[in-house]
Amino acid sequence: MSRLPWYHKTAIYQIYPRSFYDSNGDGIGDLQGIIQKLDYIKELGFETIWISPFFSSPQADFGYDISNYTDIAPVYGTMEDARQLIEQIHKRGMKIVFDMVMNHTSIEHDWFKESRSSRDNPKADWYIWRPPFGSPLIFSGNGGRRWGVPTNWQSMTGGSGWHYSKERGQYFWSTFLPFQPDLNYRNPEVKQAMFDVVRFWLGKGVDGFRLDIFNFIYKDAEFRDNPFSFKLLPTDDDPSSFFQEAKYTVSQPENFQFAKEFRSVCNEFGEKLSVGEVSGGRKIIRKFLGEETNDGLTLVFDFGMLNFIFTADYFRDLIHEMEQNYPDPFMPVYVFSNHDKHRSIHRLGDDIRKAKLLAMLQLTVRGVPCMYYGEEIGTTDSKLPFASALDPIPHKYTLLPRIGFHWLGLMVNRDEVRTPMQWDGTTNAGFSSAEKTWLPVHGTYNEINAEKEGRKEDSLLNVIRRLMKIRNEERSLREGSLEILKGLPGGILGYVRKIENKEIAILLNFDEQTKEFQMEFTECIFTLLPNDGIQNKAIHLGGFGGVIGIISK
Ligand code: GLC
């Protein structure tokens, strides 16, 4: 019997529902569309499907602005479709993870409408409301912020996150965009209401949650101003930005405690997955899992790796740090793409050979891999007009030249990584029968599509299928320990996965040049390139090649 809980040995596939498959011809993906494509994911070998939000929402941030947590946005389907989706996923022995946006609701949520209506309604304290600070006439030393604004806090998207409401003559706080007001978790009723939502879905059989901007849920109880920092832009290892240290707005002590409370609610329903979208230094985000035992969230994304550099040294250091930071009973997550950032292949200069090697690392290293729809076929970022973006973020920056953002490496038009799934070479890449899809299908779809790659033996898709098959068969890959191999030639990264007496070595060549070196294998169970493997008693790896070999059975 296996010792690890399922959520520490699973593999996650992320679906952006708007873009996966459109079953009713309106140009927008939907729940029935996902159901129709479940066998594709099953054959790919992924067990867990995380679906970005499809709850009732005005869709101003495409579902990350929820107006009713216990109903489905008509554009994606109905409650009955959600029920069928859960059932169909379970029927295939797979798991379903919903996306919970607990930090904020939509401005259209009834809770907010009521809260905003007066200062003394029953939900008056459900959101974060503050009176204007100081007087507009007298200098009151308000730390450089605009007159009236309660604190100097910056939103995640830049600019003050305080927004004035005429109805109450007060400001409400939004971590993200103005139409996404933050809930007040210091009010026990709010916590209770949200935990009831969590129980509602767990009761319907959902296997866990991805937790949106989880480390922003608590803000300083005393509303102290954030200190100055020289940092202009937020990075994945440090949310401080726009010249302030996010001291009082991120990862507050109460937030770590909240992770444990959330976990206890999940535990009422058995072994449930919870993966936090958290930002900050590796040591801080680890704390959301618990200190000694894993009694907080079951997993956290560690987004620093989204900015990987494609070298053996980079990944050796990364794995080393992940092993240090997430030792048993913790488990790291390996993620290189999502719906907010450049796709991983973009960082690889769209080089499919490198994408194969990256997938090989991701699926053999000790950790839960998380892949973003389309990553398995090498979908590239689109280039879409900035001014007509559907994503609300670019519209905050209309005055700043797009080129500046590219230069700074910021992803501001997230439409570019959310284009429809490329299923085949037919109209709209087989995504939809509509005349117009919600975002244009990427122009590469004739070459890059699942159907074509399925037929090509050495395609990225088939490499991933083969790797997933091995991962699902070999316990050592899902559950074994990891030891980094030393003394390998430059450009080669190697590690051993071990469980009981079984040892498997993974060797990856990050260079374009062929490499040969000594290493004892009894058998190769996977080779990335046709000539990779054992040749004249040496390991031979072509440029960007890789092998998996058995050291002992
Ligand atoms: C998270 C989501 C992103 C969303 C934001 C606000 O970062 O991944 O897509 O816009 O939170 O909910």
XYZ file of C-alpha atoms and ligand atoms in Angstrom:
565
model
C 0.000 0.000 0.000
C 1.125 3.458 -0.830
C 1.947 5.877 1.953
C 1.459 9.125 0.046
C -1.968 10.737 -0.259
C -3.275 10.807 -3.834
C -2.843 14.552 -4.161
C 0.913 14.250 -3.672
C 1.393 11.757 -6.481
C -1.114 13.022 -8.995
C -0.555 15.010 -12.199
C -2.672 18.108 -12.878
C -3.984 19.360 -16.223
C -5.354 22.909 -16.196
C -8.317 23.808 -18.385
C -9.310 27.355 -19.190
C -12.981 26.517 -19.884
C -13.621 29.367 -22.286
C -11.007 27.993 -24.629
C -11.123 24.221 -24.366
C -14.025 22.997 -26.459
C -17.242 24.682 -27.563
C -20.119 22.190 -27.670
C -22.940 24.586 -28.613
C -21.401 26.674 -31.373
C -21.377 30.076 -29.662
C -17.618 30.495 -30.019
C -16.983 29.982 -26.291
C -15.876 26.771 -24.601
C -18.262 25.181 -22.093
C -18.748 22.374 -19.572
C -20.329 19.970 -22.059
C -17.339 20.667 -24.280
C -15.000 19.582 -21.505
C -17.047 16.421 -20.998
C -16.666 15.587 -24.685
C -12.898 15.867 -24.442
C -12.327 13.969 -21.205
C -11.022 10.896 -22.977
C -8.294 12.981 -24.572
C -7.013 13.963 -21.115
C -7.442 10.443 -19.832
C -5.364 9.101 -22.737
C -2.781 11.759 -22.102
C -2.398 10.166 -18.676
C -3.347 13.042 -16.373
C -5.444 12.140 -13.354
C -6.493 15.547 -12.032
C -8.231 18.300 -13.945
C -8.234 21.821 -12.556
C -10.768 24.046 -14.290
C -10.549 27.840 -14.082
C -13.769 29.389 -12.656
C -17.086 28.852 -14.415
C -19.413 30.117 -11.662
C -21.934 32.921 -12.210
C -19.993 36.003 -13.133
C -20.256 39.137 -15.272
C -17.031 37.800 -16.867
C -15.242 41.116 -16.475
C -12.164 39.054 -15.491
C -13.479 35.931 -17.229
C -14.795 34.190 -14.157
C -12.302 35.437 -11.564
C -15.061 37.896 -10.630
C -17.787 35.712 -9.123
C -21.333 36.897 -8.533
C -22.703 33.586 -7.216
C -20.436 30.819 -5.932
C -23.067 28.107 -6.039
C -24.348 28.532 -9.551
C -22.874 28.215 -13.039
C -22.441 31.027 -15.582
C -24.951 30.308 -18.393
C -22.223 30.791 -20.969
C -20.556 27.606 -19.629
C -23.686 25.607 -18.811
C -25.923 24.703 -15.897
C -25.750 23.017 -12.510
C -26.800 19.835 -14.253
C -23.778 20.141 -16.584
C -21.513 20.608 -13.552
C -23.016 17.505 -11.965
C -22.435 15.524 -15.139
C -18.895 16.823 -15.404
C -18.052 15.645 -11.889
C -19.701 12.304 -12.568
C -17.977 11.764 -15.920
C -14.575 12.636 -14.501
C -15.048 10.207 -11.630
C -16.325 7.527 -13.976
C -12.921 7.638 -15.653
C -11.093 7.279 -12.347
C -10.013 10.903 -12.512
C -10.269 13.845 -10.104
C -11.770 17.291 -10.475
C -10.436 20.444 -8.874
C -12.439 23.684 -8.913
C -10.998 27.170 -8.784
C -12.025 29.040 -5.608
C -11.691 32.779 -5.633
C -12.073 33.550 -1.945
C -10.190 36.826 -1.724
C -12.766 38.845 -3.638
C -16.150 38.666 -5.311
C -17.512 40.520 -8.298
C -18.899 43.966 -7.662
C -22.151 42.405 -8.932
C -22.354 39.874 -6.088
C -25.461 40.402 -3.892
C -23.194 40.464 -0.857
C -21.381 43.477 -2.209
C -24.509 45.245 -3.402
C -25.949 44.954 0.082
C -22.694 45.881 1.764
C -22.364 49.008 -0.347
C -25.959 50.124 0.171
C -25.395 51.751 3.598
C -23.026 51.816 6.550
C -25.369 49.849 8.783
C -26.869 47.067 6.680
C -26.393 43.449 7.880
C -23.484 42.952 5.457
C -21.943 46.392 6.029
C -18.787 44.759 7.376
C -18.493 41.932 4.816
C -16.014 43.875 2.676
C -13.076 46.060 3.640
C -14.471 49.562 4.102
C -12.565 52.547 5.434
C -13.463 56.185 5.922
C -11.523 58.769 3.927
C -8.233 59.575 5.524
C -7.510 63.103 6.800
C -8.893 66.239 5.330
C -8.562 67.367 1.732
C -7.868 70.906 2.918
C -5.265 70.447 5.586
C -1.972 68.715 5.049
C -2.241 65.641 7.235
C 0.923 63.784 6.416
C -0.694 60.917 4.594
C 2.457 59.325 3.276
C 2.350 60.591 -0.269
C -0.988 59.079 -1.186
C -3.888 60.867 -2.754
C -6.031 62.907 -0.389
C -8.696 60.827 1.260
C -7.307 57.420 0.357
C -7.244 55.376 3.583
C -3.753 53.857 3.231
C -0.936 54.020 0.704
C -1.493 50.393 -0.343
C -1.078 49.548 -4.018
C -3.248 47.036 -5.831
C -1.610 44.050 -7.540
C -2.289 45.606 -10.907
C -0.809 48.994 -10.020
C -2.305 52.155 -8.556
C -4.247 52.456 -5.333
C -6.630 49.581 -4.628
C -8.981 51.871 -2.671
C -12.142 52.912 -4.489
C -14.599 55.504 -3.325
C -18.271 54.666 -3.002
C -20.714 57.540 -2.968
C -23.400 55.442 -1.253
C -21.346 55.039 1.909
C -19.000 57.976 1.574
C -16.236 55.454 2.194
C -13.589 53.523 0.323
C -13.583 49.780 -0.326
C -10.418 47.786 -0.947
C -9.662 45.740 -4.093
C -6.431 43.770 -4.303
C -6.845 43.152 -8.015
C -9.133 45.264 -10.229
C -11.745 47.820 -9.066
C -14.649 45.502 -9.906
C -13.245 42.777 -7.604
C -13.815 44.019 -4.022
C -12.015 42.068 -1.281
C -14.045 40.245 1.348
C -13.378 40.923 5.012
C -12.253 37.640 6.591
C -11.928 39.271 9.996
C -15.696 39.061 10.061
C -16.549 35.477 11.162
C -19.756 35.524 9.106
C -17.745 35.943 5.910
C -15.470 33.049 6.749
C -18.497 30.941 7.573
C -20.250 31.856 4.319
C -17.193 30.982 2.265
C -16.599 27.712 4.097
C -20.227 26.865 3.394
C -19.517 27.372 -0.319
C -16.520 25.055 -0.010
C -18.689 22.446 1.728
C -21.390 22.867 -0.894
C -19.001 21.778 -3.678
C -17.202 19.139 -1.654
C -20.620 17.706 -0.921
C -21.164 17.426 -4.658
C -18.017 15.339 -4.998
C -15.389 17.893 -6.016
C -11.895 16.569 -5.180
C -10.287 19.843 -4.223
C -9.566 23.450 -5.051
C -7.021 25.698 -6.641
C -7.033 28.808 -4.466
C -6.810 32.161 -6.186
C -4.349 34.766 -4.773
C -4.554 32.933 -1.473
C -1.864 34.923 0.331
C -3.697 38.222 -0.159
C -6.752 37.181 1.849
C -5.733 38.987 5.043
C -4.593 42.588 5.267
C -3.132 44.330 8.286
C -5.777 44.731 11.010
C -4.447 48.193 11.858
C -4.301 49.405 8.251
C -0.692 50.550 8.524
C 0.952 52.095 5.473
C 3.339 49.911 3.516
C 6.973 51.010 3.672
C 8.901 52.347 0.696
C 10.790 49.969 -1.568
C 12.905 50.518 -4.666
C 11.026 47.752 -6.445
C 8.950 48.881 -9.425
C 7.433 45.653 -10.708
C 5.995 42.653 -8.909
C 7.924 39.413 -9.364
C 6.910 35.888 -8.518
C 9.300 35.695 -5.602
C 8.358 39.083 -4.186
C 4.972 40.790 -4.552
C 6.436 44.146 -3.459
C 6.074 46.563 -6.348
C 5.272 50.075 -7.518
C 7.776 51.440 -4.979
C 6.351 49.803 -1.927
C 7.100 46.768 0.186
C 3.946 44.668 0.463
C 4.466 44.351 4.199
C 0.892 44.811 5.365
C -1.044 43.492 2.391
C 0.423 40.040 1.700
C 1.059 36.820 3.667
C -0.126 38.187 7.023
C 0.219 35.805 10.017
C -3.556 35.186 10.043
C -3.331 33.925 6.471
C -1.178 30.929 7.503
C -3.719 30.078 10.178
C -6.485 30.414 7.605
C -4.743 27.782 5.443
C -5.116 25.344 8.338
C -8.759 26.222 8.870
C -9.416 25.724 5.183
C -7.678 22.355 5.356
C -9.869 21.243 8.281
C -12.989 22.066 6.294
C -11.663 19.955 3.407
C -10.778 17.139 5.806
C -14.450 16.814 6.756
C -14.852 15.253 3.302
C -11.776 13.006 3.211
C -8.518 13.483 1.298
C -8.977 16.647 -0.740
C -6.429 18.572 -2.776
C -5.826 22.267 -2.094
C -3.255 24.126 -4.128
C -2.543 27.731 -3.291
C -1.759 30.453 -5.768
C 0.704 32.247 -3.534
C 3.538 34.588 -4.303
C 6.620 35.424 -2.330
C 9.944 33.920 -1.380
C 10.144 30.134 -1.269
C 10.426 30.070 2.535
C 7.289 32.160 2.976
C 5.075 30.291 0.573
C 6.144 26.975 2.119
C 4.563 28.143 5.371
C 1.110 27.840 3.779
C 1.598 24.069 3.878
C 2.191 23.963 7.628
C 5.434 23.979 9.624
C 6.312 20.452 10.767
C 3.447 18.484 9.335
C 1.425 19.133 6.242
C -1.646 20.450 8.056
C -2.117 23.556 5.876
C -2.782 23.538 2.142
C -1.746 20.287 0.497
C 0.279 22.034 -2.245
C 1.434 25.478 -3.310
C 2.505 26.788 -6.676
C 6.062 28.056 -6.577
C 5.945 30.499 -9.469
C 9.609 31.509 -9.408
C 10.188 28.615 -11.819
C 7.940 30.182 -14.442
C 10.928 32.378 -15.194
C 13.262 29.443 -15.737
C 16.466 29.637 -17.735
C 16.958 26.634 -19.967
C 20.247 25.283 -18.610
C 21.236 22.196 -16.649
C 22.668 24.426 -13.908
C 19.438 26.357 -13.486
C 17.329 23.218 -13.135
C 19.888 21.492 -10.886
C 19.701 24.468 -8.520
C 15.924 24.594 -8.778
C 15.505 20.910 -7.934
C 17.984 21.242 -5.098
C 16.035 24.155 -3.633
C 12.709 22.404 -4.080
C 14.075 19.336 -2.305
C 15.341 21.499 0.556
C 12.133 23.438 0.855
C 9.535 20.725 0.269
C 10.968 17.580 1.861
C 8.680 14.695 2.781
C 5.869 15.035 4.053
C 5.630 18.044 1.725
C 5.584 17.844 -2.046
C 6.595 20.466 -4.592
C 4.581 21.394 -7.672
C 6.379 21.792 -10.998
C 4.556 24.307 -13.185
C 5.849 26.251 -16.184
C 2.710 27.795 -17.740
C -0.705 29.074 -16.741
C -3.474 31.410 -17.916
C -1.706 34.520 -16.611
C 1.835 34.189 -17.932
C 3.748 33.478 -21.118
C 3.498 29.848 -22.137
C 6.643 27.866 -21.330
C 7.484 27.362 -24.996
C 7.700 31.131 -25.387
C 10.647 31.103 -23.000
C 12.156 28.345 -25.127
C 12.079 30.439 -28.298
C 9.275 28.152 -29.557
C 11.830 25.322 -29.833
C 9.926 22.054 -29.673
C 13.091 20.029 -28.906
C 13.553 22.025 -25.735
C 9.859 21.697 -24.881
C 10.215 17.917 -24.980
C 13.165 17.990 -22.617
C 11.347 20.346 -20.262
C 8.338 18.000 -20.213
C 10.665 15.103 -19.491
C 12.019 16.927 -16.478
C 8.587 18.009 -15.295
C 7.132 14.507 -15.456
C 10.043 12.635 -13.855
C 11.166 14.948 -11.066
C 9.860 14.538 -7.504
C 6.723 16.664 -7.461
C 3.232 17.150 -8.811
C 3.392 18.321 -12.436
C 0.839 20.874 -13.551
C 0.349 21.408 -17.277
C -1.731 24.090 -18.956
C -4.063 23.050 -21.803
C -2.244 23.223 -25.123
C 1.181 23.022 -23.481
C 1.229 19.331 -24.439
C 1.077 20.182 -28.146
C 3.420 23.153 -27.982
C 0.847 25.911 -28.472
C 2.716 29.185 -28.732
C 1.709 32.615 -27.436
C -0.398 34.642 -29.856
C 0.350 38.225 -30.770
C -2.901 40.101 -30.354
C -3.698 43.791 -30.650
C -3.196 45.450 -27.333
C -5.932 48.052 -27.751
C -8.714 45.548 -28.454
C -7.707 43.104 -25.728
C -10.575 41.392 -23.921
C -8.428 40.893 -20.849
C -9.122 43.860 -18.524
C -5.500 44.299 -17.449
C -4.106 45.897 -20.638
C -6.780 48.568 -20.412
C -5.197 49.822 -17.223
C -2.070 50.479 -19.216
C -3.357 51.970 -22.440
C -0.995 54.904 -22.199
C 2.127 52.846 -21.822
C 3.670 51.386 -24.946
C 3.287 47.663 -25.288
C 6.909 47.331 -26.242
C 7.877 48.513 -22.775
C 6.015 45.638 -21.217
C 7.642 43.126 -23.482
C 10.987 44.567 -22.674
C 10.228 44.326 -18.972
C 9.082 40.759 -19.484
C 5.613 41.463 -18.111
C 2.624 39.624 -19.478
C -0.100 42.214 -19.653
C -2.378 40.996 -22.400
C -3.346 37.592 -21.080
C -5.516 36.951 -24.165
C -2.267 35.897 -25.824
C -2.057 32.721 -23.757
C -5.772 31.948 -23.688
C -6.535 31.262 -27.348
C -8.736 28.275 -28.284
C -7.340 24.758 -27.995
C -6.015 23.535 -31.326
C -7.715 20.203 -31.814
C -7.234 19.648 -35.547
C -6.685 21.308 -38.910
C -10.348 22.048 -39.640
C -12.135 25.408 -39.260
C -11.419 27.094 -35.921
C -8.911 24.313 -35.211
C -11.879 22.072 -34.438
C -12.596 24.119 -31.314
C -15.961 25.532 -32.378
C -18.426 25.586 -35.237
C -19.137 29.300 -34.681
C -18.303 31.872 -37.280
C -16.254 33.786 -34.781
C -14.537 32.388 -31.701
C -14.247 34.520 -28.552
C -10.527 34.932 -29.176
C -8.984 34.239 -32.573
C -7.559 30.771 -33.095
C -3.773 30.882 -33.337
C -2.555 31.007 -36.944
C -0.319 27.963 -36.384
C -3.187 25.535 -35.963
C -2.592 23.692 -39.229
C 0.780 22.545 -37.935
C 0.239 22.583 -34.189
C -2.822 20.538 -33.333
C -3.663 17.486 -31.279
C -4.940 15.359 -34.151
C -1.839 15.836 -36.315
C 0.551 15.364 -33.433
C -1.297 12.267 -32.362
C -0.301 10.692 -35.676
C 3.344 11.695 -35.483
C 5.360 9.340 -33.366
C 7.974 11.778 -32.084
C 5.637 14.756 -31.588
C 5.642 16.610 -28.285
C 2.186 15.196 -27.612
C 3.347 11.615 -28.030
C 6.495 12.208 -26.019
C 4.264 13.423 -23.177
C 1.931 10.450 -23.572
C 4.884 8.053 -23.344
C 6.314 9.857 -20.352
C 2.970 9.913 -18.564
C 2.573 6.195 -19.187
C 5.929 5.516 -17.555
C 5.126 7.886 -14.704
C 1.830 6.090 -14.097
C 3.498 2.671 -14.172
C 6.608 3.449 -12.135
C 5.937 4.089 -8.477
C 9.461 5.419 -8.065
C 8.591 8.360 -10.323
C 5.439 9.277 -8.455
C 6.492 8.508 -4.935
C 10.215 7.878 -4.778
C 12.927 10.015 -3.221
C 15.178 12.114 -5.424
C 18.935 12.405 -5.436
C 20.797 14.712 -7.795
C 23.696 12.995 -9.600
C 27.085 14.610 -9.276
C 30.081 14.565 -11.606
C 28.180 14.509 -14.889
C 29.548 16.379 -17.920
C 28.621 20.056 -18.352
C 25.134 20.592 -19.760
C 23.877 17.285 -18.346
C 21.388 17.134 -15.504
C 20.848 13.774 -13.861
C 18.905 12.514 -10.870
C 17.894 9.204 -9.372
C 14.381 8.372 -8.194
C 14.261 5.580 -5.649
C 11.594 3.590 -3.885
C 12.468 0.545 -1.785
C 15.131 -1.214 -3.877
C 14.090 0.188 -7.187
C 16.262 2.941 -8.604
C 15.678 4.836 -11.816
C 18.030 7.405 -13.309
C 16.935 10.332 -15.446
C 19.575 12.008 -17.612
C 18.854 15.182 -19.557
C 21.091 16.970 -22.042
C 20.443 20.724 -22.013
C 23.080 21.342 -24.699
C 22.712 21.190 -28.438
C 25.891 19.085 -28.691
C 25.888 15.313 -28.371
C 27.304 14.014 -25.070
C 28.766 10.643 -24.105
C 29.680 9.498 -20.619
C 29.875 6.436 -18.396
C 26.959 5.312 -16.275
C 25.709 1.861 -15.256
C 22.220 1.018 -16.483
C 20.650 -2.381 -16.778
C 18.008 -1.167 -19.162
C 16.723 2.002 -20.858
C 12.980 2.435 -20.487
C 12.690 5.752 -22.304
C 14.756 7.626 -24.852
C 13.872 11.060 -26.142
C 15.798 10.838 -29.432
C 16.192 7.721 -31.590
C 19.937 7.397 -30.931
C 19.837 8.222 -27.241
C 20.694 5.334 -24.928
C 23.515 2.893 -24.357
C 26.135 2.782 -27.092
C 29.450 0.919 -26.622
C 28.828 0.719 -22.891
C 28.481 4.517 -22.634
C 25.435 6.725 -22.339
C 24.888 8.604 -25.546
C 22.644 11.697 -25.552
C 22.004 13.741 -28.684
C 21.428 17.520 -28.487
C 18.506 18.131 -26.091
C 18.204 14.358 -25.704
C 17.328 12.388 -22.600
C 17.016 8.869 -21.217
C 15.369 7.112 -18.332
C 17.267 4.024 -17.248
C 16.873 1.391 -14.597
C 19.786 1.158 -12.185
C 18.341 -1.541 -9.955
C 15.032 -3.345 -9.923
C -5.273 35.222 -10.151
C -5.790 34.571 -11.407
C -5.998 35.618 -12.452
C -7.041 36.575 -11.951
C -6.644 37.160 -10.598
C -7.784 37.836 -9.927
O -4.009 35.736 -10.311
O -4.904 33.557 -11.816
O -6.361 35.082 -13.689
O -7.223 37.596 -12.877
O -6.178 36.184 -9.702
O -8.712 36.902 -9.466
